[in-house]
Coordinates of C-alpha atoms in Angstrom, one line a residue:
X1 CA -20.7 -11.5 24.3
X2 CA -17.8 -11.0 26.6
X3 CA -16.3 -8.0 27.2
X4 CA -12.7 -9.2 25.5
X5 CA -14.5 -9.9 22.7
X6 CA -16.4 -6.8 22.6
X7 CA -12.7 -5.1 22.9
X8 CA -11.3 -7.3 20.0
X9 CA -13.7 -6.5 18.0
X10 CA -13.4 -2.2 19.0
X11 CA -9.7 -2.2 18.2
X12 CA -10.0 -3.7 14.8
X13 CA -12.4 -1.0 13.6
X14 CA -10.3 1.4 14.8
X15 CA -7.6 -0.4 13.5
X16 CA -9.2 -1.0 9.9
X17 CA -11.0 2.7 10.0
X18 CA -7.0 3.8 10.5
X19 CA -5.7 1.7 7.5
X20 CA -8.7 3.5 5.6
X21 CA -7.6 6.7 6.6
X22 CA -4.4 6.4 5.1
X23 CA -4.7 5.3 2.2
X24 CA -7.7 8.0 1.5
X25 CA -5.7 10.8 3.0
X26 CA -2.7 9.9 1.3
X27 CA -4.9 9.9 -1.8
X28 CA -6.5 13.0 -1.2
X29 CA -3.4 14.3 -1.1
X30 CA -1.6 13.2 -4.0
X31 CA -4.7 14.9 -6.0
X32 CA -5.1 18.1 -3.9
X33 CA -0.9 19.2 -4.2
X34 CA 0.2 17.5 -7.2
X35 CA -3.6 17.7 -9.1
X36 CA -2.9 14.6 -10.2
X37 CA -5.6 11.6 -10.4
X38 CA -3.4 8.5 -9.2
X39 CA -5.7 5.7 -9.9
X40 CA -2.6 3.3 -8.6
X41 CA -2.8 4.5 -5.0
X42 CA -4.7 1.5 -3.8
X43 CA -2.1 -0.9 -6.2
X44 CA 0.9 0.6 -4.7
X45 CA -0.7 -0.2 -1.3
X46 CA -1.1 -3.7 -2.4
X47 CA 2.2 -3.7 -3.5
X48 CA 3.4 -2.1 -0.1
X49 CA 1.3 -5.2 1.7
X50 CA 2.9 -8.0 -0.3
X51 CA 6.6 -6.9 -0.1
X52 CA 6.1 -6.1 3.6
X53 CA 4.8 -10.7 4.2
X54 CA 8.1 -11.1 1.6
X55 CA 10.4 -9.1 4.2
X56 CA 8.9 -10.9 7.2
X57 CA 8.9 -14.3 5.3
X58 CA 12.5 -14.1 4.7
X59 CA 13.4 -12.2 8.1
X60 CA 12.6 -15.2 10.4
X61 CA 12.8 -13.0 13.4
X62 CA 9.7 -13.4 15.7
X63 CA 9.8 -10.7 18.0
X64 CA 10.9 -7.7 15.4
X65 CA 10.4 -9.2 12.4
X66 CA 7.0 -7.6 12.0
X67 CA 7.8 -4.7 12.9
X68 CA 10.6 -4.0 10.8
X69 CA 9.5 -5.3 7.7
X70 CA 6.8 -2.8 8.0
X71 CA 9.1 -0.3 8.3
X72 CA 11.2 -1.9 5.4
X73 CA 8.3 -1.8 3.1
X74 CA 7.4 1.9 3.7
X75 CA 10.7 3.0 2.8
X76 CA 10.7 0.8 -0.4
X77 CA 7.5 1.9 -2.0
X78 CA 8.5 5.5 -0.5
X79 CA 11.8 5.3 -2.8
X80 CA 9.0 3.5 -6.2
X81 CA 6.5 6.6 -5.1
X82 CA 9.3 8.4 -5.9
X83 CA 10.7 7.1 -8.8
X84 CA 7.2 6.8 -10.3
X85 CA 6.5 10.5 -9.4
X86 CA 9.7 11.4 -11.2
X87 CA 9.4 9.3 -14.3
X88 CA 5.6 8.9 -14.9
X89 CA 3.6 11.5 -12.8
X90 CA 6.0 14.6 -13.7
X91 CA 4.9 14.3 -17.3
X92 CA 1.6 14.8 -16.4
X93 CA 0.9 17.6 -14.9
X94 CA 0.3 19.9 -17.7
X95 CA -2.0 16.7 -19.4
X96 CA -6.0 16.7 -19.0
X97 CA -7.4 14.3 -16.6
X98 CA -8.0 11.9 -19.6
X99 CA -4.0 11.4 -20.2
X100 CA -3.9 11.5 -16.2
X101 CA -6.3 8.6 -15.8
X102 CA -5.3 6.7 -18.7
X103 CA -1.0 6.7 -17.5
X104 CA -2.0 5.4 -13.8
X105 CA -4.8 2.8 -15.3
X106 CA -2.0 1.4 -16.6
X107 CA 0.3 1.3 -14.1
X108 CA -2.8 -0.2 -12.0
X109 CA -2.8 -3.3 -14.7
X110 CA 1.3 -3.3 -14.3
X111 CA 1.4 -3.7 -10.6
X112 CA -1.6 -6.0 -10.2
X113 CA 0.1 -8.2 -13.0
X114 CA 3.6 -8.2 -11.5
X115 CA 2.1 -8.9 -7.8
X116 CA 0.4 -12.2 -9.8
X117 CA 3.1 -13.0 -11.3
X118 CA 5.4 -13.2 -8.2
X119 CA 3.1 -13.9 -5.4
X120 CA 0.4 -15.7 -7.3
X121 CA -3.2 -15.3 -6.5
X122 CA -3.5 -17.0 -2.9
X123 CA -4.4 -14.9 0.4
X124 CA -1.1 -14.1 2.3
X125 CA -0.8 -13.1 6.2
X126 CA 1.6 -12.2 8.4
X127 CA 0.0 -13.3 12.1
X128 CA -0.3 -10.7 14.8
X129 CA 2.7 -10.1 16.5
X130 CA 2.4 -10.4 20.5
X131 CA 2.8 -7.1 22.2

């Protein structure tokens, strides 16, 4: 095994182990402040994923279009994190877990059925942009 495959393969753990990261911190967050158990923290990271390739899809710019469609997307599902903490998650804080589990299971079945519906089942990518 060469050594720039050996590297490749280094930096996407640490990339992957990163993306992990975030979406358990920002998980473990979201329960330790709010005490709120958001099952639809992994959805809304799907969701996050999906309308970050439909940004760079309809960007067509090669050298920043990754970059800001990234960007884009974070403020996006920042603003639906928002409205779904004002409309949904506000209502539950003085619920049991039961009420708390049972309000973000279904907004787990909403999200993965809208991302069918618009983006269908097939595996999407946006290709690594050059540095």
């Amino acid at each position: 095994m060469s050594l720039d495959v050996l590297f490749n393969q280094f930096m996407s753990g640490i990339a992957r182990g990163a993306l992990l990261f975030l979406v358990a911190s920002g998980l473990s967050l979201t329960f330790g402040v709010l005490r709120v158990l958001n099952f639809a923290h992994g959805s809304l990271y799907m969701l996050g994923a999906f309308l970050c390739y439909t940004i760079w899809a309809h960007l067509l710019l090669p050298a920043l279009g990754f970059y800001l469609a990234t960007i884009l997307s974070a403020l996006i599902m920042g603003a639906a994190g928002l409205l779904i903490e004002l409309f949904l998650l506000r209502r539950l804080y003085n619920r049991g877990w039961p009420e708390q589990l049972l309000a973000t299971y279904a907004l787990i079945l909403i999200i993965t059925d809208l991302v069918k519906w618009r983006w269908g089942g097939e595996f999407l990518s946006i290709p690594r942009p050059k540095p």
